[in-house]
CSV table of N, CA, C and O in Angstrom, one decimal:
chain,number,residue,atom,x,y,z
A,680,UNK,N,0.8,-1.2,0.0
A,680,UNK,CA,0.0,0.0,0.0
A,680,UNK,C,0.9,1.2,0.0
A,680,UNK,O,1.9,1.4,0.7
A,681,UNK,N,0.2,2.5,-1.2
A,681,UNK,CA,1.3,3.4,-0.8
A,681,UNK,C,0.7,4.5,0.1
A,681,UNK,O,-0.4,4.8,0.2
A,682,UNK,N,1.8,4.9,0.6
A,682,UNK,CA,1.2,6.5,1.3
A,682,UNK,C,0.1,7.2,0.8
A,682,UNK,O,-0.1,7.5,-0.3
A,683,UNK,N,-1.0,7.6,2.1
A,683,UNK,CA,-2.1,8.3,1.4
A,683,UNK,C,-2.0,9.6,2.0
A,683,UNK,O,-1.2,9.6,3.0
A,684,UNK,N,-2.6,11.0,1.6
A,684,UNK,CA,-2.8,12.0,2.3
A,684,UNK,C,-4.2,12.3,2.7
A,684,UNK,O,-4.7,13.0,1.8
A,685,UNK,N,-5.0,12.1,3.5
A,685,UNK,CA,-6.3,11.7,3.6
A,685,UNK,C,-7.1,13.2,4.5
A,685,UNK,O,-6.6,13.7,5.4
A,686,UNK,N,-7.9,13.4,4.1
A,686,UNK,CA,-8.2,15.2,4.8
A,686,UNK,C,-10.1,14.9,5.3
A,686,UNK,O,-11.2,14.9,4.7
A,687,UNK,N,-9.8,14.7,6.8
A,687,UNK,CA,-11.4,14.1,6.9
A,687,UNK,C,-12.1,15.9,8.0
A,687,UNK,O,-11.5,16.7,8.7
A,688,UNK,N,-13.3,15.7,7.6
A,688,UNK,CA,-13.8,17.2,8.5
A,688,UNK,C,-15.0,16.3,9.5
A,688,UNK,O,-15.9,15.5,9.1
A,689,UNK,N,-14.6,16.8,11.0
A,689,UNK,CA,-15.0,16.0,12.3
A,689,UNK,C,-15.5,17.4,12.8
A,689,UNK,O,-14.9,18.4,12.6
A,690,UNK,N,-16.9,17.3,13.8
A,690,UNK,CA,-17.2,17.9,14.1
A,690,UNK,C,-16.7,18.1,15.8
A,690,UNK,O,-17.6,18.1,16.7
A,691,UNK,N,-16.1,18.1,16.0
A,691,UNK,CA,-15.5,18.2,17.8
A,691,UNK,C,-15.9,19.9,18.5
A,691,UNK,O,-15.4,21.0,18.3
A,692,UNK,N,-17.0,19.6,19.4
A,692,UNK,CA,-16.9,20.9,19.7
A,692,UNK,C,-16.6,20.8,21.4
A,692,UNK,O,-16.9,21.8,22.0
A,693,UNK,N,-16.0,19.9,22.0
A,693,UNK,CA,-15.6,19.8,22.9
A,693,UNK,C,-13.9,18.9,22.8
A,693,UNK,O,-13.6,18.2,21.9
A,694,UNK,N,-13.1,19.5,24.1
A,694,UNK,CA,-12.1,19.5,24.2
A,694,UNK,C,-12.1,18.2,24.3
A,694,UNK,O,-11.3,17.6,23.5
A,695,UNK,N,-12.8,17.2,25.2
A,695,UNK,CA,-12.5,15.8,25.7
A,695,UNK,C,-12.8,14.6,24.4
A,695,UNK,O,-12.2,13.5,24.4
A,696,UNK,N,-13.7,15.0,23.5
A,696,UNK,CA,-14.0,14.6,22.4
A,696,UNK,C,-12.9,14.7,21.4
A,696,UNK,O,-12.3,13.8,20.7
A,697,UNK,N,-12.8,15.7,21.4
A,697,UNK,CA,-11.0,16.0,20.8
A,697,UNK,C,-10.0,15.4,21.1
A,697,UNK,O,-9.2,14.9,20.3
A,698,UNK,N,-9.8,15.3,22.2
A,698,UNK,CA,-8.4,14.2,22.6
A,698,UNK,C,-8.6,12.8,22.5
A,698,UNK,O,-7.7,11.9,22.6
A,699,UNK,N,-10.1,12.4,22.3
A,699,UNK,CA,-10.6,10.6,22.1
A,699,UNK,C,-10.3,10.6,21.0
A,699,UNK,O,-9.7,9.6,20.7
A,700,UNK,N,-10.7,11.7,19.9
A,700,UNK,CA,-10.0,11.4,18.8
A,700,UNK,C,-8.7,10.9,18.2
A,700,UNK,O,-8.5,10.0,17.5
A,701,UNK,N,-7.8,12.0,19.0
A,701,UNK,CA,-6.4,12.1,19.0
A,701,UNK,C,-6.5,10.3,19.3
A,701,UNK,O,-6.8,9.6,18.4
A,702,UNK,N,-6.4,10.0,20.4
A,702,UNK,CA,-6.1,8.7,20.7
A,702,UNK,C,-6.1,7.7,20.0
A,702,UNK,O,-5.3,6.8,20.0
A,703,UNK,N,-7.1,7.8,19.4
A,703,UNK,CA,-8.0,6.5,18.4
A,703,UNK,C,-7.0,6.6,17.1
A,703,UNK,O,-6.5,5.7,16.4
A,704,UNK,N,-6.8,8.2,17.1
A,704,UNK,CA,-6.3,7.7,15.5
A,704,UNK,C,-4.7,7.7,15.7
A,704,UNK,O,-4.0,7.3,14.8
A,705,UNK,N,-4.1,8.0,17.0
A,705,UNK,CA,-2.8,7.5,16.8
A,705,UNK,C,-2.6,5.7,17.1
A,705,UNK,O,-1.5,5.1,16.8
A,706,UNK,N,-3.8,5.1,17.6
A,706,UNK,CA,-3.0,3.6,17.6
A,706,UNK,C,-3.4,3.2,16.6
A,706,UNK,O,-3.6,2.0,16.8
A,707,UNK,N,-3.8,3.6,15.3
A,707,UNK,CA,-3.5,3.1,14.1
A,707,UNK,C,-2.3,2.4,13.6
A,707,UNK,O,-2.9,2.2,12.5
A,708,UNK,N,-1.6,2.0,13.4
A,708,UNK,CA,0.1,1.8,12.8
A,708,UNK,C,-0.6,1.9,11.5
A,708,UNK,O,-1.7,1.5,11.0
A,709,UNK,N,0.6,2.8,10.9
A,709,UNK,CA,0.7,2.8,9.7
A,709,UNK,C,1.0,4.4,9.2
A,709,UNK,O,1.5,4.9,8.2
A,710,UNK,N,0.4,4.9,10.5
A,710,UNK,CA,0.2,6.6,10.3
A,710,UNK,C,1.3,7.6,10.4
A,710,UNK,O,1.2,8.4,11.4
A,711,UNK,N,2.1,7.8,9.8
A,711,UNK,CA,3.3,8.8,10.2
A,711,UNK,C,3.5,10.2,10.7
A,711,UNK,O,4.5,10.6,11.4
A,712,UNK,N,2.2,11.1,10.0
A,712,UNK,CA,1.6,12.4,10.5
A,712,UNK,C,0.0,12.8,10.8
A,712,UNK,O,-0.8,12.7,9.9
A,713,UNK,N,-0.2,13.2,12.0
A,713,UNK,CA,-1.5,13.4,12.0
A,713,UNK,C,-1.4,15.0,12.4
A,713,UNK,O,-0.5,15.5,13.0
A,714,UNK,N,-2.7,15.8,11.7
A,714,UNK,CA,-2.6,17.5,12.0
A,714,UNK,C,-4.2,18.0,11.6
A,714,UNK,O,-5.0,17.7,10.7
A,715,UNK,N,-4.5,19.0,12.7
A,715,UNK,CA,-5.8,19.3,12.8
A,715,UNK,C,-6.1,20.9,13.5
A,715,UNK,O,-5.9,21.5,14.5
A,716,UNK,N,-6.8,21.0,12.2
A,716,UNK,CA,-6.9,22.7,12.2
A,716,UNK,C,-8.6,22.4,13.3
A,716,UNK,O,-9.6,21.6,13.1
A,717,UNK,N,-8.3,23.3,14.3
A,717,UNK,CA,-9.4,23.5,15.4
A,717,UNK,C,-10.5,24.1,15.1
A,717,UNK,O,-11.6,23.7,15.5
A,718,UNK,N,-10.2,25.3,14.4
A,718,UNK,CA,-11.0,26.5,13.6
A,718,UNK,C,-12.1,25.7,12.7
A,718,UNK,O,-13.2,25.5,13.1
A,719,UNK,N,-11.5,25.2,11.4
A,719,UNK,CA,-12.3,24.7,10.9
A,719,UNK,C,-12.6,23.1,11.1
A,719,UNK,O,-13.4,22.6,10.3
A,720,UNK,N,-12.1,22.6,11.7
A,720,UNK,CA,-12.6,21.0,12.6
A,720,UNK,C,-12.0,20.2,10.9
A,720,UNK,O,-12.7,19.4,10.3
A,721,UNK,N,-10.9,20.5,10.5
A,721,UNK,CA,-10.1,19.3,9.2
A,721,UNK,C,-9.1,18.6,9.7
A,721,UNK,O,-8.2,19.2,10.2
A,722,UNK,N,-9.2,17.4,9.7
A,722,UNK,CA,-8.2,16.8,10.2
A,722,UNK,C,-7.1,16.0,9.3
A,722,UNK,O,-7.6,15.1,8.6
A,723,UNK,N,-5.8,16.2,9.1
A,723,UNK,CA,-5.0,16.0,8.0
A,723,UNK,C,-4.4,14.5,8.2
A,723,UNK,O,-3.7,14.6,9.2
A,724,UNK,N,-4.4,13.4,7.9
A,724,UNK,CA,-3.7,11.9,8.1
A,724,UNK,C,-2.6,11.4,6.9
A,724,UNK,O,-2.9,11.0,5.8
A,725,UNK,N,-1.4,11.4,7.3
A,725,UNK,CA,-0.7,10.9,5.9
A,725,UNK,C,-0.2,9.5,6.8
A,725,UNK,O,-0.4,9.3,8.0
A,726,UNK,N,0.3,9.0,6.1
A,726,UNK,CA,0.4,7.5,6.3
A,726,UNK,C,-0.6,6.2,5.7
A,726,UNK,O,-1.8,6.2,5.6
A,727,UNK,N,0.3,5.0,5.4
A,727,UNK,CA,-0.2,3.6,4.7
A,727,UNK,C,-1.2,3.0,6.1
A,727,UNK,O,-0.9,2.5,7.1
A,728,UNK,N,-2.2,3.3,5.5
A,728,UNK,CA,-3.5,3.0,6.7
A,728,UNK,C,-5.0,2.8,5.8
A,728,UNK,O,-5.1,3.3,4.7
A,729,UNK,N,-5.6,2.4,6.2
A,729,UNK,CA,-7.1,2.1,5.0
A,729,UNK,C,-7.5,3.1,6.1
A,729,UNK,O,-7.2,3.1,7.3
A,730,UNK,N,-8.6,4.4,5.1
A,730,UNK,CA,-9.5,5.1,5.6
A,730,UNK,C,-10.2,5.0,6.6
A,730,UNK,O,-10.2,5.3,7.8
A,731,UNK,N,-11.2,4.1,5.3
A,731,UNK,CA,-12.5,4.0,5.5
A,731,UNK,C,-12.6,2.8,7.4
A,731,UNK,O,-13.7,2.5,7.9
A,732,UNK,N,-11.3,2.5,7.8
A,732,UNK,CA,-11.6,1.6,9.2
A,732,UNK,C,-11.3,3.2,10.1
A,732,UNK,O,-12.0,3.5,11.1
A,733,UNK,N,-10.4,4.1,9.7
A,733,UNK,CA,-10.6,4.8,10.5
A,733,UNK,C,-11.7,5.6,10.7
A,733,UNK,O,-12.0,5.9,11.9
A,734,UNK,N,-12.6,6.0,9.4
A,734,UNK,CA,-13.4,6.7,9.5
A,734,UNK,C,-15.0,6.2,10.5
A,734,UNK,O,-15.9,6.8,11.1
A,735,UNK,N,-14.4,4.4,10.2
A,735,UNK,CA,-15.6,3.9,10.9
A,735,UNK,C,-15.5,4.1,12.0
A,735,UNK,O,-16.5,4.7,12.5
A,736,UNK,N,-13.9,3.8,13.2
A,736,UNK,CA,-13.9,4.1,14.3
A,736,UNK,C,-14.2,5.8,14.8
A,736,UNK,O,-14.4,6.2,15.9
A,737,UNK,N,-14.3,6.4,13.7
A,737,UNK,CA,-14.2,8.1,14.2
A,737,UNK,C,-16.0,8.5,14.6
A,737,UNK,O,-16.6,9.2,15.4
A,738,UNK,N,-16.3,7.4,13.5
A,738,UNK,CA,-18.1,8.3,13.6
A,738,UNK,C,-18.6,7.6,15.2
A,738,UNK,O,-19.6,8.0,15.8
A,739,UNK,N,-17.8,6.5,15.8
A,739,UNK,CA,-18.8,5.9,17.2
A,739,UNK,C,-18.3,7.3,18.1
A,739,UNK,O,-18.6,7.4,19.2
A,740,UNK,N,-17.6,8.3,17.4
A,740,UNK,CA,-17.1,9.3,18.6
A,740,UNK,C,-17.5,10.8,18.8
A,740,UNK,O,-17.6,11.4,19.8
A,741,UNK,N,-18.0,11.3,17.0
A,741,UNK,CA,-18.6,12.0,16.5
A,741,UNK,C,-19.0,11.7,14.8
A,741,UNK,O,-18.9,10.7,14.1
A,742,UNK,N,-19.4,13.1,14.3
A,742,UNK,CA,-19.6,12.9,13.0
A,742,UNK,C,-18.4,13.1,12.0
A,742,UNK,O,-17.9,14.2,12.0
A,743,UNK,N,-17.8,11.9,11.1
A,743,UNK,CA,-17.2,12.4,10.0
A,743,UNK,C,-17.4,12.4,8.7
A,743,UNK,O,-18.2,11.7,8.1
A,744,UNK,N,-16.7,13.5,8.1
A,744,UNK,CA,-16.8,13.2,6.7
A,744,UNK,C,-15.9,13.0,6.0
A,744,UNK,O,-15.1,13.8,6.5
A,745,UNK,N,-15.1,12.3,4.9
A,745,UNK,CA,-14.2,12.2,4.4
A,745,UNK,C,-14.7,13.0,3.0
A,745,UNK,O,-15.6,12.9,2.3
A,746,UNK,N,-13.0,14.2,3.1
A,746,UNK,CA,-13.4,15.5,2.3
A,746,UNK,C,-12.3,14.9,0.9
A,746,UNK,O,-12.5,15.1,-0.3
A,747,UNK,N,-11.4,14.2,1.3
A,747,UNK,CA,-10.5,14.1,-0.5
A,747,UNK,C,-9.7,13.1,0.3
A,747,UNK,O,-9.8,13.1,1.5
A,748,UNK,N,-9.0,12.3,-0.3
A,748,UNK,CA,-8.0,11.0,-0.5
A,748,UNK,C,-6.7,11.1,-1.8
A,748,UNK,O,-6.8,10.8,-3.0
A,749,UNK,N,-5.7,11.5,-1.3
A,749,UNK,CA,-4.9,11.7,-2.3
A,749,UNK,C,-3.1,10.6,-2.0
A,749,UNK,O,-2.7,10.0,-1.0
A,750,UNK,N,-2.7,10.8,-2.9
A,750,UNK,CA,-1.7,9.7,-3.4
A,750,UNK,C,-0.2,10.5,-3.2
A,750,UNK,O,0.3,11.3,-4.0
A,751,UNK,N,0.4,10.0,-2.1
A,751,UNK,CA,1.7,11.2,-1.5
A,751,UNK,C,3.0,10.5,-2.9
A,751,UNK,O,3.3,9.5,-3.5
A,752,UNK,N,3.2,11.6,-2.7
A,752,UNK,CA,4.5,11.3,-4.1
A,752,UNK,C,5.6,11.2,-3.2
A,752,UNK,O,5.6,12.0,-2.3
A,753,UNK,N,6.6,10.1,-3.4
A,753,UNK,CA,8.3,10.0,-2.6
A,753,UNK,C,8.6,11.5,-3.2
A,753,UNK,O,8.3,12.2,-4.2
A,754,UNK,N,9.0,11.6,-2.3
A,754,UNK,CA,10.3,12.8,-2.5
A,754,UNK,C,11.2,12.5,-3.4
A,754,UNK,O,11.5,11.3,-3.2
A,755,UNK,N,11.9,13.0,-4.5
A,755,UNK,CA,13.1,12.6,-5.3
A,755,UNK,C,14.4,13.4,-4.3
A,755,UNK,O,14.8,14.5,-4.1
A,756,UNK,N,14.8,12.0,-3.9
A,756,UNK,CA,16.2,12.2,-3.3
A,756,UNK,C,17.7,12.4,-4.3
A,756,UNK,O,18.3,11.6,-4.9
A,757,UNK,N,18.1,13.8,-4.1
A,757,UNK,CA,19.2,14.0,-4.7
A,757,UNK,C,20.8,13.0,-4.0
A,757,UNK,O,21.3,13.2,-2.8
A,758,UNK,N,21.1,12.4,-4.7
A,758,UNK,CA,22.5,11.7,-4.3
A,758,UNK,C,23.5,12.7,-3.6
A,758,UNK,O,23.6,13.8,-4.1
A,759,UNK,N,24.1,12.3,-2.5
A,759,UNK,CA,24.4,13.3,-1.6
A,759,UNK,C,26.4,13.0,-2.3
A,759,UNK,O,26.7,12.0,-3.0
A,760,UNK,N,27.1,13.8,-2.1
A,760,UNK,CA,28.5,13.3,-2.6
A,760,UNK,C,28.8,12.8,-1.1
A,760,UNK,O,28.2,13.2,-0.1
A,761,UNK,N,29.9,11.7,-1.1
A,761,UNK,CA,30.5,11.1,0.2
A,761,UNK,C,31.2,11.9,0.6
A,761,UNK,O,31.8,12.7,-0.1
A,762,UNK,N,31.2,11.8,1.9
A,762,UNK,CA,32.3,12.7,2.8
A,762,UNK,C,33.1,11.9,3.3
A,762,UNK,O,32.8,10.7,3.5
A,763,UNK,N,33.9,12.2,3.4
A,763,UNK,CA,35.9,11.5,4.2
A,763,UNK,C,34.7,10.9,5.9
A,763,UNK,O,33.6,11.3,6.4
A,764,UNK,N,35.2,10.3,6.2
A,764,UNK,CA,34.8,9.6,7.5
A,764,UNK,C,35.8,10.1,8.4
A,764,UNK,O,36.9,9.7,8.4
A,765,UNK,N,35.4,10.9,9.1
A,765,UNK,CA,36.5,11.6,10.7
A,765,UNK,C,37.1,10.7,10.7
A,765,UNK,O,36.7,9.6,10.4
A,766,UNK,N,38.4,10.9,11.2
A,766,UNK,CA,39.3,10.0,11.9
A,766,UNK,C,39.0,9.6,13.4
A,766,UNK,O,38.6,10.3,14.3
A,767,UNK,N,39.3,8.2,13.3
A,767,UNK,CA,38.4,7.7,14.3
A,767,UNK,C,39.9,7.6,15.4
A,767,UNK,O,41.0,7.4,15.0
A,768,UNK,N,39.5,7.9,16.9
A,768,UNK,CA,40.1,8.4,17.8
A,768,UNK,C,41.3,7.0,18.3
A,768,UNK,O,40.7,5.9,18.2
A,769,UNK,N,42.2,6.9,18.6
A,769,UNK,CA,42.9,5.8,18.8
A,769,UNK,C,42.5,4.9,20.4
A,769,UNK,O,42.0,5.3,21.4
A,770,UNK,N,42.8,3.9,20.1
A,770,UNK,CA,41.6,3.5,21.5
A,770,UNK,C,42.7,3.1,22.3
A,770,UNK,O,43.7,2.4,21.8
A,771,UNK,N,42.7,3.3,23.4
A,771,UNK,CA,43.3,3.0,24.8
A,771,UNK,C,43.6,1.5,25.2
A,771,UNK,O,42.5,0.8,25.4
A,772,UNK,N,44.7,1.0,25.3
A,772,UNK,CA,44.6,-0.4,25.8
A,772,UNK,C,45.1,-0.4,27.1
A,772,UNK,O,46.3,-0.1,27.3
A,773,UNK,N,44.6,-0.5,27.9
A,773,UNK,CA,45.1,-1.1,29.1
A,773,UNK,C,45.6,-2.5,29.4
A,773,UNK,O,44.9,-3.5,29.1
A,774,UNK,N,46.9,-2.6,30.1
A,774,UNK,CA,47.3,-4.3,30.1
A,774,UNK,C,46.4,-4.3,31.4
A,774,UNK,O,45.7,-3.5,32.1
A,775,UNK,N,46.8,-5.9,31.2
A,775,UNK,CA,45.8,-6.7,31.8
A,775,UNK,C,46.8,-7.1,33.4
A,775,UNK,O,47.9,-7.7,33.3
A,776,UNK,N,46.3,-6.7,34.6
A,776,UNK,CA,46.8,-6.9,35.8
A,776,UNK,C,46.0,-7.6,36.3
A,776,UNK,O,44.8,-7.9,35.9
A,777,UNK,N,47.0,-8.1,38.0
A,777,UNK,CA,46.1,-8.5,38.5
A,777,UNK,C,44.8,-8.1,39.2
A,777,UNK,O,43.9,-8.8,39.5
A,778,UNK,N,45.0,-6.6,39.4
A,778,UNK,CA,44.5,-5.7,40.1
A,778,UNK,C,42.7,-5.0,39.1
A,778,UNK,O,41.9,-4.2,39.5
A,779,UNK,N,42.9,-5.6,38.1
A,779,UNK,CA,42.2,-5.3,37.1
A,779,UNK,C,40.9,-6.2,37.2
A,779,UNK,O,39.9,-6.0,36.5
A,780,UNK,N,40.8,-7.4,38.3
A,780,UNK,CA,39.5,-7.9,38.3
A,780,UNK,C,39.4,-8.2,39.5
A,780,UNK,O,40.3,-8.8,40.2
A,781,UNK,N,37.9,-7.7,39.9
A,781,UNK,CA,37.4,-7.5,41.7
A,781,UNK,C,37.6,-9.1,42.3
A,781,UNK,O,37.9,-9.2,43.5
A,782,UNK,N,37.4,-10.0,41.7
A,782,UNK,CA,37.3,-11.4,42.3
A,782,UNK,C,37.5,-12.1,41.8
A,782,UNK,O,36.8,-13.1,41.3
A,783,UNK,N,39.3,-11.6,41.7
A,783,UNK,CA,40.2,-13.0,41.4
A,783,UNK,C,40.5,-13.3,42.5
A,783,UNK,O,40.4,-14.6,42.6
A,784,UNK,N,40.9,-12.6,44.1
A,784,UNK,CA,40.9,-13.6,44.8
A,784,UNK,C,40.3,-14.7,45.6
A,784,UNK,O,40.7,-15.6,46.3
A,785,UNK,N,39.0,-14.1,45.2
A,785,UNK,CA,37.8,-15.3,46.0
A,785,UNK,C,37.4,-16.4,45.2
A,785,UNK,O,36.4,-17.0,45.5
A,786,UNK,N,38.1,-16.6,44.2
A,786,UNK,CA,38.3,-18.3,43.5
A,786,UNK,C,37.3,-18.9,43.9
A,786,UNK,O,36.3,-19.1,43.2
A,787,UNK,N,37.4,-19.3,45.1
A,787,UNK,CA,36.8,-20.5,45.8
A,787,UNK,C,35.7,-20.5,46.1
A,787,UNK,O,35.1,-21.4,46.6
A,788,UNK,N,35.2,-19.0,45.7
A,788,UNK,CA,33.7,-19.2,46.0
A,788,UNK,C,33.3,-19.2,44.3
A,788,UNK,O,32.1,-19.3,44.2
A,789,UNK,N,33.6,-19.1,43.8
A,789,UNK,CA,33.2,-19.2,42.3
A,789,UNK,C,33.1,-20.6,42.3
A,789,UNK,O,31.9,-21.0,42.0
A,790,UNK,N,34.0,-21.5,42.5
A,790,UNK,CA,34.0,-23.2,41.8
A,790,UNK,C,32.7,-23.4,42.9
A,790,UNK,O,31.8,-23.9,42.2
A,791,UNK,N,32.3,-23.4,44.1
A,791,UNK,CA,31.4,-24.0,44.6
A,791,UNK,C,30.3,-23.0,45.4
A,791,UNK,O,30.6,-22.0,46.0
A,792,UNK,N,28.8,-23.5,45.2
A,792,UNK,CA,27.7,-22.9,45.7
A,792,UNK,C,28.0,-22.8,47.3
A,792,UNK,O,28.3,-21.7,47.5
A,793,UNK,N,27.9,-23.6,48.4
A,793,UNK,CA,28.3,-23.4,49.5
A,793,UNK,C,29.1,-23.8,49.9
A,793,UNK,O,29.3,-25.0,49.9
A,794,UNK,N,29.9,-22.8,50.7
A,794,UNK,CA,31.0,-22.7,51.4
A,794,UNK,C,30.9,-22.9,53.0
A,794,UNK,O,30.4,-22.0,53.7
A,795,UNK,N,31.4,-24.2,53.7
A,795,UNK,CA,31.0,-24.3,55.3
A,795,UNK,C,31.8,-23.5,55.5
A,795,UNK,O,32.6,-22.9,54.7
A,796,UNK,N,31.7,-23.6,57.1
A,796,UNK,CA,32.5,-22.7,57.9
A,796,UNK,C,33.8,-23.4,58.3
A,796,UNK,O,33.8,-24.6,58.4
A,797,UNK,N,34.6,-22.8,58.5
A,797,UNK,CA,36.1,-23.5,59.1
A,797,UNK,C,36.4,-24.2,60.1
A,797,UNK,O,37.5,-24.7,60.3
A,798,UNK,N,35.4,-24.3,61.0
A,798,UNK,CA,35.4,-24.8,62.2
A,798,UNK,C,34.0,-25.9,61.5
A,798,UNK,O,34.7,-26.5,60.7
A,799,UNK,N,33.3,-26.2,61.5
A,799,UNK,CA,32.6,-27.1,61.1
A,799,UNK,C,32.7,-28.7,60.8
A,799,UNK,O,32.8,-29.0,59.7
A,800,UNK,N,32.5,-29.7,61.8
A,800,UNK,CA,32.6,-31.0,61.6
A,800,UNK,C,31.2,-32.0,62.3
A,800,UNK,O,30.3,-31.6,63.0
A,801,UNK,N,31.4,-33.3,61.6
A,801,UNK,CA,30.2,-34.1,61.4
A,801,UNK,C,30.2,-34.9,62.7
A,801,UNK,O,30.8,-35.9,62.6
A,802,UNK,N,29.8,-34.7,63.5
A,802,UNK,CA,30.0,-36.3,64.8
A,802,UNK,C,28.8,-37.1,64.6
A,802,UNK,O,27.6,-36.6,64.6
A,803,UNK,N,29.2,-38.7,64.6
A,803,UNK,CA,28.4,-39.4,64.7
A,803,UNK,C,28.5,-40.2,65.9
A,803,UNK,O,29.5,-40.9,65.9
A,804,UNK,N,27.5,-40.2,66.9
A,804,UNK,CA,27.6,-41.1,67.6
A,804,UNK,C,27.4,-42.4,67.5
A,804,UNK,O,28.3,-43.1,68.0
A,805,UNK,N,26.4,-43.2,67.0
A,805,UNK,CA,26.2,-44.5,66.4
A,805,UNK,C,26.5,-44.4,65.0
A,805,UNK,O,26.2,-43.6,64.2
A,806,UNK,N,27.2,-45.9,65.0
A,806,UNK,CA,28.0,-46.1,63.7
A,806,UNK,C,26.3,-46.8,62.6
A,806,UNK,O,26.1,-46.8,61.4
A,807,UNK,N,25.6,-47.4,63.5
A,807,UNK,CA,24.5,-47.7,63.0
A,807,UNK,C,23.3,-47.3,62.7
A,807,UNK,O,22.3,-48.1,62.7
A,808,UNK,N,23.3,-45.7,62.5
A,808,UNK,CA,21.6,-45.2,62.4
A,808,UNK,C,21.3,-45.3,61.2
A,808,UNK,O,22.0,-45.4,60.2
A,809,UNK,N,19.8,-45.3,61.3
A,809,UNK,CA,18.7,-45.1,60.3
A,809,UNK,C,18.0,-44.2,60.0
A,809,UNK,O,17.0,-44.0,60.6
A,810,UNK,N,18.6,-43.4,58.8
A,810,UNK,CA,17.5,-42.3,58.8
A,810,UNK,C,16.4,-43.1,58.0
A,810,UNK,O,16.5,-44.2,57.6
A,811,UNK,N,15.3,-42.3,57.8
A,811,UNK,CA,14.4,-42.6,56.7
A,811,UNK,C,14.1,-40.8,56.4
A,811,UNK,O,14.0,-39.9,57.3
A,812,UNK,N,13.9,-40.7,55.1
A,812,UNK,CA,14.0,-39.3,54.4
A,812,UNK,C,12.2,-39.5,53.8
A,812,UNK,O,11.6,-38.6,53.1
């Protein structure tokens, strides 16, 4: 679908009616500009969008009319000449120390999830219990 320029006239004579508008027709996708002269209640829509669904959603809000539908021409883009690309800034290396990473020396907690305490041991008093789990 190509770009339309679409020019609908809405009767809004209230501010809150006005902004339900706004609303409705911005979650359309497809719409790139929307513009609305207050004075005379015309509301301007360019963007690849079918009308006639907006126009349906517009009338549950007030009255519309759809005044002209027109066909947006691309712009002819003049070829731009290349420009030199700035010189890009020389980048900083820093060597690599050991002081360069917060927890190299807690190793040990990296290789395992928990860590007992240092004082920590198992006593069994009977060599023969039974749990059941």
């Amino acid at each position: 679908m190509t770009a339309q320029k679409s020019v609908l006239q809405l009767s809004v004579h209230e501010e809150r009616i006005r902004k339900r508008v706004w609303a409705t027709i911005s979650k359309f996708s497809g719409i790139t500009s929307i513009a609305m002269d207050d004075k005379t209640g015309k509301m301007t829509l360019v963007g690849e969008v079918d009308v006639s669904r907006i126009v349906k959603k517009l009338r549950k809000l007030c009255n519309v009319e759809l005044v002209s539908v027109e066909v947006v021409k691309p712009s002819e883009k003049k070829p731009e000449p290349e420009k030199p690309a700035p010189a890009k800034p020389a980048k900083i290396v820093v060597p690599v120390t050991h002081f360069n990473y917060p927890y190299q020396y807690y190793s040990s907690y990296v290789n395992s999830f928990y860590q007992p305490c240092e004082n920590y041991r198992v006593v069994v008093e009977e060599p023969n219990t039974c749990v059941i789990m």
